[in-house]
Coordinates of C-alpha atoms (C1' of nucleotides) in Angstrom, one line a residue:
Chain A
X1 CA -8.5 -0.9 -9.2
X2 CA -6.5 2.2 -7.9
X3 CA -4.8 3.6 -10.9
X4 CA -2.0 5.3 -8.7
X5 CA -1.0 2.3 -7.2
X6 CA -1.0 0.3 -10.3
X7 CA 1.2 2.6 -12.4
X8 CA 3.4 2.4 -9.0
X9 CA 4.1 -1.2 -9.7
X10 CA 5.0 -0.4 -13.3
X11 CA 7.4 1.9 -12.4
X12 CA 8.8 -0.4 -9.9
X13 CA 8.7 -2.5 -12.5
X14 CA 10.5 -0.7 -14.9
X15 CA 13.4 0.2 -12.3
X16 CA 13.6 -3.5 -12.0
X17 CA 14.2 -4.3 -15.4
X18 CA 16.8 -1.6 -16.4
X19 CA 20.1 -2.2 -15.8
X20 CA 20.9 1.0 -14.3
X21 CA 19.1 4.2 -13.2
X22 CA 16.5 5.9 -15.4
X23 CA 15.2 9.4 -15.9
X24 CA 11.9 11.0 -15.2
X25 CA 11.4 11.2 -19.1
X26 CA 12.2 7.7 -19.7
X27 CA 9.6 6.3 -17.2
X28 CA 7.0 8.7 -18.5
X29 CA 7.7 7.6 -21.8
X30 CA 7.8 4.0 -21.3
X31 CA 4.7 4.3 -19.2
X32 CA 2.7 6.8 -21.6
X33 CA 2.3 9.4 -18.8
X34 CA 3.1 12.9 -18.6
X35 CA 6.5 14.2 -17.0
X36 CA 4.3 15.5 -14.1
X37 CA 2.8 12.9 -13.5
X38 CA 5.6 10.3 -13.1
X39 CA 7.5 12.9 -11.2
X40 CA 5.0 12.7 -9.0
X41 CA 4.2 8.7 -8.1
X42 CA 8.4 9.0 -7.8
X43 CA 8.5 11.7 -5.6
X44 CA 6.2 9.4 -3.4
X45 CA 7.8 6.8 -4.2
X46 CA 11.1 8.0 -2.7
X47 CA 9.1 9.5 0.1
X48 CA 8.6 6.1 1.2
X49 CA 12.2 4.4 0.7
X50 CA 10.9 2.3 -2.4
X51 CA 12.9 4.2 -4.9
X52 CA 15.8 6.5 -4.5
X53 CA 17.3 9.3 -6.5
X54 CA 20.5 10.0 -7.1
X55 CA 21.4 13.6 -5.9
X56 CA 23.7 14.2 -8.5
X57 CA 22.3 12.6 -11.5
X58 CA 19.1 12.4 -10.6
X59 CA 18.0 9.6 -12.1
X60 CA 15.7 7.3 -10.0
X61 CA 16.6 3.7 -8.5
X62 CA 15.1 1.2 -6.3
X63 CA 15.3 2.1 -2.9
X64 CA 16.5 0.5 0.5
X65 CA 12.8 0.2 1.3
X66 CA 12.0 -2.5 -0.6
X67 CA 14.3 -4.6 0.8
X68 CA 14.0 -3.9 4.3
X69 CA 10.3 -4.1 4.5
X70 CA 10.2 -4.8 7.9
X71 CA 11.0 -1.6 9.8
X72 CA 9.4 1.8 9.0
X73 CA 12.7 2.5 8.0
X74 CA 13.3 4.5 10.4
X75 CA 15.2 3.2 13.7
X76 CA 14.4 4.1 17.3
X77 CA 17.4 6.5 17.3
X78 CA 15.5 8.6 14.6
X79 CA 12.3 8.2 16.1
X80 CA 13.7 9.1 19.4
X81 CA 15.3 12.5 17.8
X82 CA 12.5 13.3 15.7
X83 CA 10.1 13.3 18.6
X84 CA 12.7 15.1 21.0
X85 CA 11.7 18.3 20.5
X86 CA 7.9 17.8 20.9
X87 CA 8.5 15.9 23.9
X88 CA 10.0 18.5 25.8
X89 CA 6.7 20.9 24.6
X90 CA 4.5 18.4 25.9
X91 CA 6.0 18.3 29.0
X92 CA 6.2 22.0 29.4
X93 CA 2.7 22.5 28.3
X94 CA 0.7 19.4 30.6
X95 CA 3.8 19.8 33.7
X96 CA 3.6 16.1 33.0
X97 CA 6.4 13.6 32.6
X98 CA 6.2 12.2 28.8
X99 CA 7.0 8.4 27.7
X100 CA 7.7 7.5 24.4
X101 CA 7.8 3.7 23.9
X102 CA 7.2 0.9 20.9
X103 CA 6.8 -2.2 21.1
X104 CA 9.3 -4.3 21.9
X105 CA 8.1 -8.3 21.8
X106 CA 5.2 -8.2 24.3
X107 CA 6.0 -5.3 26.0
X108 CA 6.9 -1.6 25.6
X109 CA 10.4 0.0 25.7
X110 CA 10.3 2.8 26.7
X111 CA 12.6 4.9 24.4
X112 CA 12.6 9.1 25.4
X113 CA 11.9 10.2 28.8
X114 CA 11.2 13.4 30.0
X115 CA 10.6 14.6 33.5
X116 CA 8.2 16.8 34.7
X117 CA 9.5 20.2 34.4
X118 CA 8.6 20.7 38.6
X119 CA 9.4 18.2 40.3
X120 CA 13.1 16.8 40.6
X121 CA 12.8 13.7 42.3
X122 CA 12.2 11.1 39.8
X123 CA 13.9 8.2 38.3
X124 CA 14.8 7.6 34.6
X125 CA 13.0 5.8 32.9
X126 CA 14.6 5.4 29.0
X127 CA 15.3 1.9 29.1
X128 CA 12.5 0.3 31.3
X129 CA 10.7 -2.1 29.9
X130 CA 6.6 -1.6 31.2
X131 CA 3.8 -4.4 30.2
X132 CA 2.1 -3.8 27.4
X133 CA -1.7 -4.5 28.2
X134 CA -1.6 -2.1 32.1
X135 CA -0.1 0.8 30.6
X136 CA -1.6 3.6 27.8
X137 CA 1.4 3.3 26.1
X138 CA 0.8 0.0 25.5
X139 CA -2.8 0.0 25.0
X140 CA -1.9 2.1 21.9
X141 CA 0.7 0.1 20.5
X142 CA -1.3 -2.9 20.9
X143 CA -4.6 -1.7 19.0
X144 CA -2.7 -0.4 16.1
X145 CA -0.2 -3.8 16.5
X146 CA -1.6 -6.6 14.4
X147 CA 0.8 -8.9 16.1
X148 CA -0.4 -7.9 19.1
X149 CA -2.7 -10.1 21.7
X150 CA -0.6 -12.9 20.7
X151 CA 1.0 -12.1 24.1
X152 CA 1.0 -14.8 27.1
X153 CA -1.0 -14.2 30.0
X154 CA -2.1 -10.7 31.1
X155 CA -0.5 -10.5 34.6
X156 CA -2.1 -8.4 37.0
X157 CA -0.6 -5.6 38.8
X158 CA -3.4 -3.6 40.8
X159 CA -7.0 -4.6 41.1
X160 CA -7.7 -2.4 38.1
X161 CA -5.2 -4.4 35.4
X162 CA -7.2 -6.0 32.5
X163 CA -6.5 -9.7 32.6
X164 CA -9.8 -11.1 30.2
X165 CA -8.5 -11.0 27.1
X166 CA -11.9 -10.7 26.2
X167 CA -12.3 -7.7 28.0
X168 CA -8.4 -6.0 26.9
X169 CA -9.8 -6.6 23.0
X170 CA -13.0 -4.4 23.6
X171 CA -11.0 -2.1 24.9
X172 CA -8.6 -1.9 22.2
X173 CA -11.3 -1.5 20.1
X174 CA -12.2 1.5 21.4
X175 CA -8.3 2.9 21.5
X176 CA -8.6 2.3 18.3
X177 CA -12.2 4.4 18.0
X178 CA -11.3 7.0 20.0
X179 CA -7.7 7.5 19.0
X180 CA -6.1 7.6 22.3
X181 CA -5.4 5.7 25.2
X182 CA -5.7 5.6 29.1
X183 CA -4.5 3.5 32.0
X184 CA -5.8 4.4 34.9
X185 CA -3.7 3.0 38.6
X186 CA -4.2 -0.4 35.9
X187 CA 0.0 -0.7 36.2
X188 CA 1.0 1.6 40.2
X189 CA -2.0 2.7 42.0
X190 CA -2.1 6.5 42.2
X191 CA -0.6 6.6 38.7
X192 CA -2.4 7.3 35.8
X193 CA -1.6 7.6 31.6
X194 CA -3.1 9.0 28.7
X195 CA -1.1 8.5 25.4
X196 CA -2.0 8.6 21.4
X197 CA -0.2 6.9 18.4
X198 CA 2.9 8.2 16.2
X199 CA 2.3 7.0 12.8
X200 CA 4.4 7.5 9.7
X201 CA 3.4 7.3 5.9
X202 CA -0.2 5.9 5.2
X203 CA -0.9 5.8 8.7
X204 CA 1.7 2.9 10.0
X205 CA 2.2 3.5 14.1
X206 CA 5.6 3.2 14.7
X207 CA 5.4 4.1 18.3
X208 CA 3.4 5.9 21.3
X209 CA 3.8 8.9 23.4
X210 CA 2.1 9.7 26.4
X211 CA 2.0 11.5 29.5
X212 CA 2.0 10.0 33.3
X213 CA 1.8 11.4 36.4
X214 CA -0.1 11.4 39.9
X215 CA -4.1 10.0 39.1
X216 CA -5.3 12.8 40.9
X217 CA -3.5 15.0 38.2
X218 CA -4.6 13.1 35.0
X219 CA -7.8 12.4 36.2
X220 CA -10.7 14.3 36.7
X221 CA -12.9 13.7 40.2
X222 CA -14.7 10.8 38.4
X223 CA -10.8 9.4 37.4
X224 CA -11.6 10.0 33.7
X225 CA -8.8 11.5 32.3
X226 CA -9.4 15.6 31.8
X227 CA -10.1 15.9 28.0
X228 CA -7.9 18.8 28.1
X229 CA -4.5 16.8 28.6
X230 CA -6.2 14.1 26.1
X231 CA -6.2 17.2 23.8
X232 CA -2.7 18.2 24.5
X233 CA -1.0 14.6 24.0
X234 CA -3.4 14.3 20.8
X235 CA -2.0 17.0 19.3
X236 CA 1.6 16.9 20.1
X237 CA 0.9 13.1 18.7
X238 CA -0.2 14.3 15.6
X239 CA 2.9 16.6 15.3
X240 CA 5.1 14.2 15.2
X241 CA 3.0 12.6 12.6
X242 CA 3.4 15.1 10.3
X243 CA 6.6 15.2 10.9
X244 CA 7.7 11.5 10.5
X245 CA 6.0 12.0 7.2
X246 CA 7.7 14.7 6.5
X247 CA 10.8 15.2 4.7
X248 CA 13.2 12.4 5.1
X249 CA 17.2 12.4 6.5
Chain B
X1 CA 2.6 13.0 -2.2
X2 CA -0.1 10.6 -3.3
X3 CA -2.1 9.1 -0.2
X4 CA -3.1 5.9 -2.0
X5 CA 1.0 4.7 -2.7
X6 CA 1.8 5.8 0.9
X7 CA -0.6 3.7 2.6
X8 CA 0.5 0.5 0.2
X9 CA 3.7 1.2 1.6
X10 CA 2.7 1.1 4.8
X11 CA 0.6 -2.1 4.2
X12 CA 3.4 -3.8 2.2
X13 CA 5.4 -3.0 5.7
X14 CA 2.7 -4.2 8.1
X15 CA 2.2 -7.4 5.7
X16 CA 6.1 -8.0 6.3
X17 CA 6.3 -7.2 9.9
X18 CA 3.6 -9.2 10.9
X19 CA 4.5 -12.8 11.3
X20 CA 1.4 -15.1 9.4
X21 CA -1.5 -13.6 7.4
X22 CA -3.5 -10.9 8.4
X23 CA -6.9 -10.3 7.9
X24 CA -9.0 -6.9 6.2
X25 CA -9.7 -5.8 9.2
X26 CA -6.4 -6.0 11.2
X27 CA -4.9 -4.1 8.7
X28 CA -7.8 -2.0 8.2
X29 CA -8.0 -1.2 12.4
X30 CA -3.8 -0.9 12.3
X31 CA -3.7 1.7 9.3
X32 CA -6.5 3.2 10.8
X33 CA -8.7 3.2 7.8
X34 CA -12.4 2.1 6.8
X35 CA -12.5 -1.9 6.2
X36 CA -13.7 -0.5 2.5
X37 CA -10.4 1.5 1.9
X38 CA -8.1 -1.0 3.3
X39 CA -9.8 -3.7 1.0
X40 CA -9.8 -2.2 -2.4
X41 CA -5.9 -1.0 -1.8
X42 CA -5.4 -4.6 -1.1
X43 CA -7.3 -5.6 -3.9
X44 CA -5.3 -3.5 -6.1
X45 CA -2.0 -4.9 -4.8
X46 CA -2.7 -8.8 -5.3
X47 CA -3.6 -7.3 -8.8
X48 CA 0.1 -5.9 -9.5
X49 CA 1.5 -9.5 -7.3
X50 CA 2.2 -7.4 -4.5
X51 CA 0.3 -9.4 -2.1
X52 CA -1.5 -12.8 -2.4
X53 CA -4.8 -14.0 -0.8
X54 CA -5.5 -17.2 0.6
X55 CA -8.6 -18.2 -0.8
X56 CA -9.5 -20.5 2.0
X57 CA -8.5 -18.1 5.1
X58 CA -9.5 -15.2 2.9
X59 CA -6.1 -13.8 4.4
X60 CA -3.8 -11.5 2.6
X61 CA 0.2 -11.9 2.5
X62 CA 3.2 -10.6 0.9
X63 CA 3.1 -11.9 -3.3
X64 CA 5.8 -12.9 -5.4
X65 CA 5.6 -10.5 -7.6
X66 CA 7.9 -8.3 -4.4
X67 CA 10.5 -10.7 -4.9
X68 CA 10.6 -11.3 -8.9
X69 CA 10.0 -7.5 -10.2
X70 CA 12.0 -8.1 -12.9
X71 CA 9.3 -9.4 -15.7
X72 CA 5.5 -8.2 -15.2
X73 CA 4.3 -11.1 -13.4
X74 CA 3.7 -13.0 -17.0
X75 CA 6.0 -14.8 -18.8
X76 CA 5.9 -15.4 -22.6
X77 CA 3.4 -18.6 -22.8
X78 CA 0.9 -16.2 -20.9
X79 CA 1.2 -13.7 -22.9
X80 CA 0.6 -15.6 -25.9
X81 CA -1.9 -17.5 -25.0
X82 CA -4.1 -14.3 -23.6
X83 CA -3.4 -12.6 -26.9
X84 CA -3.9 -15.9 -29.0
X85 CA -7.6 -15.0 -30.0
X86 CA -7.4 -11.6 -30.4
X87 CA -5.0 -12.2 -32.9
X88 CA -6.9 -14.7 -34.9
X89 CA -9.9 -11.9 -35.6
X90 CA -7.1 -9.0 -36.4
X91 CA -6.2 -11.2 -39.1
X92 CA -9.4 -12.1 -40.2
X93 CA -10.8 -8.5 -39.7
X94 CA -7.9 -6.7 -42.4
X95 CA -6.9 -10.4 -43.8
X96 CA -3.2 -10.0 -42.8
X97 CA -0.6 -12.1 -41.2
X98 CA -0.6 -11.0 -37.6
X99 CA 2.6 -11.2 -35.5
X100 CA 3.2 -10.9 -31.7
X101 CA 6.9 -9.7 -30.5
X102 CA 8.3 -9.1 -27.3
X103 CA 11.8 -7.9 -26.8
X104 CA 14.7 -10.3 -26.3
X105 CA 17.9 -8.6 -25.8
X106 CA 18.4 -6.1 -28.8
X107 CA 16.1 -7.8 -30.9
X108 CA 12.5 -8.9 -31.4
X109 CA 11.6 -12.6 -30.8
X110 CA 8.3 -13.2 -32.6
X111 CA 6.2 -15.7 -30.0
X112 CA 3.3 -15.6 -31.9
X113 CA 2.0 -15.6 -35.6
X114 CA -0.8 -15.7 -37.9
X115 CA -1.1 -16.6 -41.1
X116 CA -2.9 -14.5 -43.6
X117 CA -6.3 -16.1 -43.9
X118 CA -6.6 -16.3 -47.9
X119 CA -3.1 -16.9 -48.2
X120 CA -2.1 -20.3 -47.8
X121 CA 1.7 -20.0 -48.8
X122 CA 3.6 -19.0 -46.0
X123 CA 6.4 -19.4 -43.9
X124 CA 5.7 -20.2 -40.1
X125 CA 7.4 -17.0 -38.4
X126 CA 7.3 -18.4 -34.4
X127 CA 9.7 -18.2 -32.6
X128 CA 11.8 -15.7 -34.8
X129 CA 14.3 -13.2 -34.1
X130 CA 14.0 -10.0 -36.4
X131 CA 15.7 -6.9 -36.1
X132 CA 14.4 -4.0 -33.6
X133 CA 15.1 -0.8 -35.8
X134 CA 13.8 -2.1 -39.1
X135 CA 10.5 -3.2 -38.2
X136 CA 7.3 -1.8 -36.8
X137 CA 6.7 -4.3 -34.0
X138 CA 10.7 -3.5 -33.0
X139 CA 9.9 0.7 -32.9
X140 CA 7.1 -0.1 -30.3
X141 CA 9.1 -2.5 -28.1
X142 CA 12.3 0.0 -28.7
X143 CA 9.9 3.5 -28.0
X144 CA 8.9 1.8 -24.3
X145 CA 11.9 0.4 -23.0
X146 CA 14.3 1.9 -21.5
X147 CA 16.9 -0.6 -21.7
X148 CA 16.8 0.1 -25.9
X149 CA 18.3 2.0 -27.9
X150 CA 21.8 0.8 -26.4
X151 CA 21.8 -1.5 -29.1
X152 CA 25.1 -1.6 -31.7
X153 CA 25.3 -0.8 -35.0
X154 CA 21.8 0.0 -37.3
X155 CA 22.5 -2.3 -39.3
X156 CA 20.7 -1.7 -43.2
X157 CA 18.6 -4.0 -45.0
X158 CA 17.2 -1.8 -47.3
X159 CA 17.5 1.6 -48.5
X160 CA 14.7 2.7 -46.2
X161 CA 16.2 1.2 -43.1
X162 CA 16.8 3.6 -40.4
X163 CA 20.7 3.9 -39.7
X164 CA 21.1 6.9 -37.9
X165 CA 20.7 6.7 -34.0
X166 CA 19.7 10.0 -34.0
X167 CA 17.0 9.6 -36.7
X168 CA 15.8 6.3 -34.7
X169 CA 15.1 8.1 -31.9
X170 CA 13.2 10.8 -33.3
X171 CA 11.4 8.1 -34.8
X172 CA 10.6 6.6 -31.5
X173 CA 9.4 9.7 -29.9
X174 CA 6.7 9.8 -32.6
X175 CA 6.1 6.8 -32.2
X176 CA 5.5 7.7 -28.6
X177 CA 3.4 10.4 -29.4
X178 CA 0.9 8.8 -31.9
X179 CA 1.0 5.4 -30.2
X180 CA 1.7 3.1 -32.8
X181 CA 4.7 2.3 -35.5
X182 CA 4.6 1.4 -39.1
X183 CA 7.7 0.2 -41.1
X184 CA 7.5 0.3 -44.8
X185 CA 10.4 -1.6 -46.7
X186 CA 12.5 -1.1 -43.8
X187 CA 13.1 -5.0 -43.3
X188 CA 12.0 -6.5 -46.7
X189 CA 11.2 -4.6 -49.6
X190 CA 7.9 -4.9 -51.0
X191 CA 6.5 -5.6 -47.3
X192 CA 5.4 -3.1 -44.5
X193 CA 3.8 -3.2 -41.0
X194 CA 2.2 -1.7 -38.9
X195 CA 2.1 -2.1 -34.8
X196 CA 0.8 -1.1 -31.6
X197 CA 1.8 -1.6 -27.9
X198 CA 0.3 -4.3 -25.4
X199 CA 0.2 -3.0 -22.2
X200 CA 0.0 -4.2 -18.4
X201 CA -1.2 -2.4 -15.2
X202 CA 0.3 1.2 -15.1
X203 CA 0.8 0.9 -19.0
X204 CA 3.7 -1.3 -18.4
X205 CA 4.5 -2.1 -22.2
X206 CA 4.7 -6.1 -22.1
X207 CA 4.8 -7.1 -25.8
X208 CA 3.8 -5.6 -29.0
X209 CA 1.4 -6.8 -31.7
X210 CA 1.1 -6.1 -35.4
X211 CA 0.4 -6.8 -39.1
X212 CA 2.3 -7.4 -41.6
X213 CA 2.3 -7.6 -45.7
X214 CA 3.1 -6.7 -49.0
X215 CA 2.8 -3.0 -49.4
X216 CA 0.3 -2.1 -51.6
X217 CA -2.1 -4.0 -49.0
X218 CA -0.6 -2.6 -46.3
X219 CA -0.2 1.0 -47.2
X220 CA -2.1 3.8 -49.7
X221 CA -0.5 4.8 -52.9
X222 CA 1.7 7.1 -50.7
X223 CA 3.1 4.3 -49.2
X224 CA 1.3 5.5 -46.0
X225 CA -0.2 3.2 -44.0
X226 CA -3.9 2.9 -44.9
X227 CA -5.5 4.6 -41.3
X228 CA -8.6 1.8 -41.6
X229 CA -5.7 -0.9 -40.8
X230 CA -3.8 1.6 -38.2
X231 CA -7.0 1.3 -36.8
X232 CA -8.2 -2.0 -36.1
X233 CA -4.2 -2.6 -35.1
X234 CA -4.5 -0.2 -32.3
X235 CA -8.2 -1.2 -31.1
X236 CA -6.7 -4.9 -31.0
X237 CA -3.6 -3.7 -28.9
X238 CA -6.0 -1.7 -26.4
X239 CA -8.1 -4.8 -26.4
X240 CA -5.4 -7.1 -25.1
X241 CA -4.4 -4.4 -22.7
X242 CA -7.5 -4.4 -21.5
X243 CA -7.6 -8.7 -21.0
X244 CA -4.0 -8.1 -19.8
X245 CA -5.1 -5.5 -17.1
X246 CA -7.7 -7.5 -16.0
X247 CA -8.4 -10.4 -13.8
X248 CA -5.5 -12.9 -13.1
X249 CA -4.8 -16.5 -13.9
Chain C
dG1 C1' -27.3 -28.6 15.0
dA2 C1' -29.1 -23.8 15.0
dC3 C1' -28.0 -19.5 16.3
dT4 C1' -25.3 -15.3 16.6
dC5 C1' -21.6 -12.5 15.7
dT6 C1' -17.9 -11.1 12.9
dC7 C1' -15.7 -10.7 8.8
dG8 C1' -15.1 -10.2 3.7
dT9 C1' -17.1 -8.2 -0.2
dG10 C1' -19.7 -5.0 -3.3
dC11 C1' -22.1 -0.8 -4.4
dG12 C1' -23.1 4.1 -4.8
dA13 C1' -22.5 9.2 -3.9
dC14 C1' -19.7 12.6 -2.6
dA15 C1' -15.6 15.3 -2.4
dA16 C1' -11.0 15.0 -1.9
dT17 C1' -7.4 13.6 -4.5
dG18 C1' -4.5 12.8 -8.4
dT19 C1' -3.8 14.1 -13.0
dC20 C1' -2.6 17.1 -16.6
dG21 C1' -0.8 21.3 -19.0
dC22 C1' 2.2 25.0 -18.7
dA23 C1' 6.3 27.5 -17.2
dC24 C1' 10.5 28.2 -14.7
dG25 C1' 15.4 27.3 -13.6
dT26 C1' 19.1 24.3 -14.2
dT27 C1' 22.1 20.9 -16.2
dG28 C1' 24.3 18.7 -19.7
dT29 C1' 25.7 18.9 -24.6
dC30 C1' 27.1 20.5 -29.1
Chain D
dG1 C1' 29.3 30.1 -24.9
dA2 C1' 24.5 29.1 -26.7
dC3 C1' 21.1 25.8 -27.2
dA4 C1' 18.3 22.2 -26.0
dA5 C1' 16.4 19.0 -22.9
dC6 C1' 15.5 17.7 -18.5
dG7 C1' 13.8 18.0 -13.6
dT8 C1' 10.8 20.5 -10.8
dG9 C1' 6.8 23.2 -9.1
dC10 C1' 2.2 25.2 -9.4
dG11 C1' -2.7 25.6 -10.3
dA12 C1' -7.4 24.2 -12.2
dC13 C1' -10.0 20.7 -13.6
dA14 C1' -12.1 16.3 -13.5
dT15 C1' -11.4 11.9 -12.6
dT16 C1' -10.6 8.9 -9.0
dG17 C1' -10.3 7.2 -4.5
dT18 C1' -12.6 7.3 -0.3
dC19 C1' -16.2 6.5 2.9
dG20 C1' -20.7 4.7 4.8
dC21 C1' -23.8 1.2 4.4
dA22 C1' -25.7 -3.4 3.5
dC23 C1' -25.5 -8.1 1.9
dG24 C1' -23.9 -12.9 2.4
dA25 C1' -21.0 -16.3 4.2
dG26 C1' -18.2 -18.5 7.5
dA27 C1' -16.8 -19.6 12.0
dG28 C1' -17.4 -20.0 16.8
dT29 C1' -20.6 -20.8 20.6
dC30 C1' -24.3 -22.3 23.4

DNA sequence: GACTCTCGTGCGACAATGTCGCACGTTGTC
DNA sequence: GACAACGTGCGACATTGTCGCACGAGAGTC
């Protein structure tokens, strides 16, 4: 049995039972743990919407989080702005055009959208809607999806698409393995993706950036995609990890 | 910020976003962690009621004990009965009447008693309300909830009884401190008792349990209580804690 | 119906992690 | 205005949670 997550649920517990908000000493005492250490499974606690604190009293309450278990708690407009910044790096950095996108249903939404930094003659995309099982984006928000595969039947679009659900599981296996994703001409021929997962506390993906361009400019001569882009969108991916579990508001 | 509550967090999220049950390893792939990990941090959250397995899918989903955080996940009739024999040998190890309290409002309900096993004159105490300030199993309840001491007026029933608010909870914190309560002609003159705290996961205080008896048993010719019987009190209390923390059902 | 594969579960060793004690700065109280 | 009590942060230690591996069972498949 973890001990940290069982003392969790007492203090949950105990903010449950009160009437109104309690103090840091009064949960230690109740619980029989030092100051530090309650302040600590709160601080957490709060990090991750179960409990708040109010600002001027500062005594703890339950949080919004436990209601609203569903969502992250954060909405695609915060997503969307927290990842801004990185996007536009990425871009700079691969002279790529960068997705961001989460799942939407069976497919991906593609949320943030920024254009190559050369080339001016390009469409916006924020607001497309892109299959789910042909494009890296969605390869990564599938394998980290557990409502995923559920999805009807995988529709080709070039001779390279996955259509065996047998075959799309393997391969989300190995997203999963690997930590990234590719699509290679699987969605438009000529186009290719690479992408990696946005995750928030404990490791949750909320969402998938990626970069996608001209195959020739992903992809190596053997059309695998040149570990030093994978590298770059791995990175900025993890950045924005760290971020989304970083301070909150 | 504690890794093991953040990634119950973000099971307790993926639990509620996905539609049905999931399975070890769907959460374990989605969170990114080894099957082992994912399994005893699920484990440890059907333990607290968090989530609940099906034992014939062997799949994990959300528990009651999300909804209902007010009371720890046992009522009164559980608590008693988990408690029942524990109490019998306390009494027959100091040959005292045992009692078992929880907190009802600003009193204590006694849910369970003993009589004293050479002592076949006494009044059956279940299911009685004595005061919280005056008696030891009423310091332990009062010394771990944070709902207490909002109580009215102290009222005296003795010359010993504790009147003072201010004197109570200086009380309480040593009662805090050394992790059991005695009351010596608070409540009745010519009796004392002596108490110590049952506890749930996280050291959630759930109930208290105690002797209690004419004085010159209870205490030395101080009219402290004898350390031999403070003893076997808190060993019993840390037993039960133990049963209490342990499995479920 | 037998096989194979995948999953859930348990154990053990390691090291990372959470815990604890102490001290600071601030707030609320007398 | 002074005191006390609280919330907060830091660091060292040791406990605790994590990870890898292996067993057994169940379901799906041929």
């Amino acid at each position: 049995m973890i001990q940290s997550i069982e003392r969790s649920s007492a203090v949950l517990r105990l903010l449950a039972a009160g009437p109104d908000r309690l103090r840091v000493k009064e949960i230690a005492d109740a619980l029989g743990l030092p100051k530090s250490t309650a302040h600590g499974i709160l601080r957490t606690l709060e990090h991750v919407g179960f409990v708040e604190q109010d600002p001027r009293t500062t005594r703890y309450r339950l949080g919004r989080g436990l209601l609203d278990l569903g969502d992250a708690g954060l909405d695609v407009n915060e997503l969307r702005s927290r990842a801004l910044d990185w996007a536009d790096a990425l871009a700079a950095r691969t002279v790529e055009a960068v997705r961001i996108g989460v799942l939407q249903g069976d497919s991906v939404r593609v949320i943030h959208h920024v254009f190559r930094p050369d080339d001016t003659t390009q469409a916006m995309d924020t607001g497309l809607v892109v299959p789910a099982h042909a494009t890296s984006l969605g390869k990564i928000l599938l394998a980290y999806d557990v409502t995923a595969l559920s999805l009807g039947g995988l529709d080709p679009y070039t001779r390279k698409t996955v259509t065996v659900r047998r075959e799309l599981a393997r391969a989300l296996a190995e997203v999963r393995a690997q930590g990234w994703a590719s699509a290679v001409e699987e969605w438009e021929s000529g186009r290719a993706g690479i992408a990696a997962p946005m995750r928030t506390f404990g490791g949750l993906v909320v969402g998938a950036i990626g970069i996608y361009g001209p195959v020739e400019r992903i992809c190596d001569s053997r059309l695998r995609p040149r570990p030093a882009l994978v590298e770059q969108v791995r990175a900025t991916a993890h950045a924005i990890s760290r971020d989304l579990s970083g301070p909150r508001r």
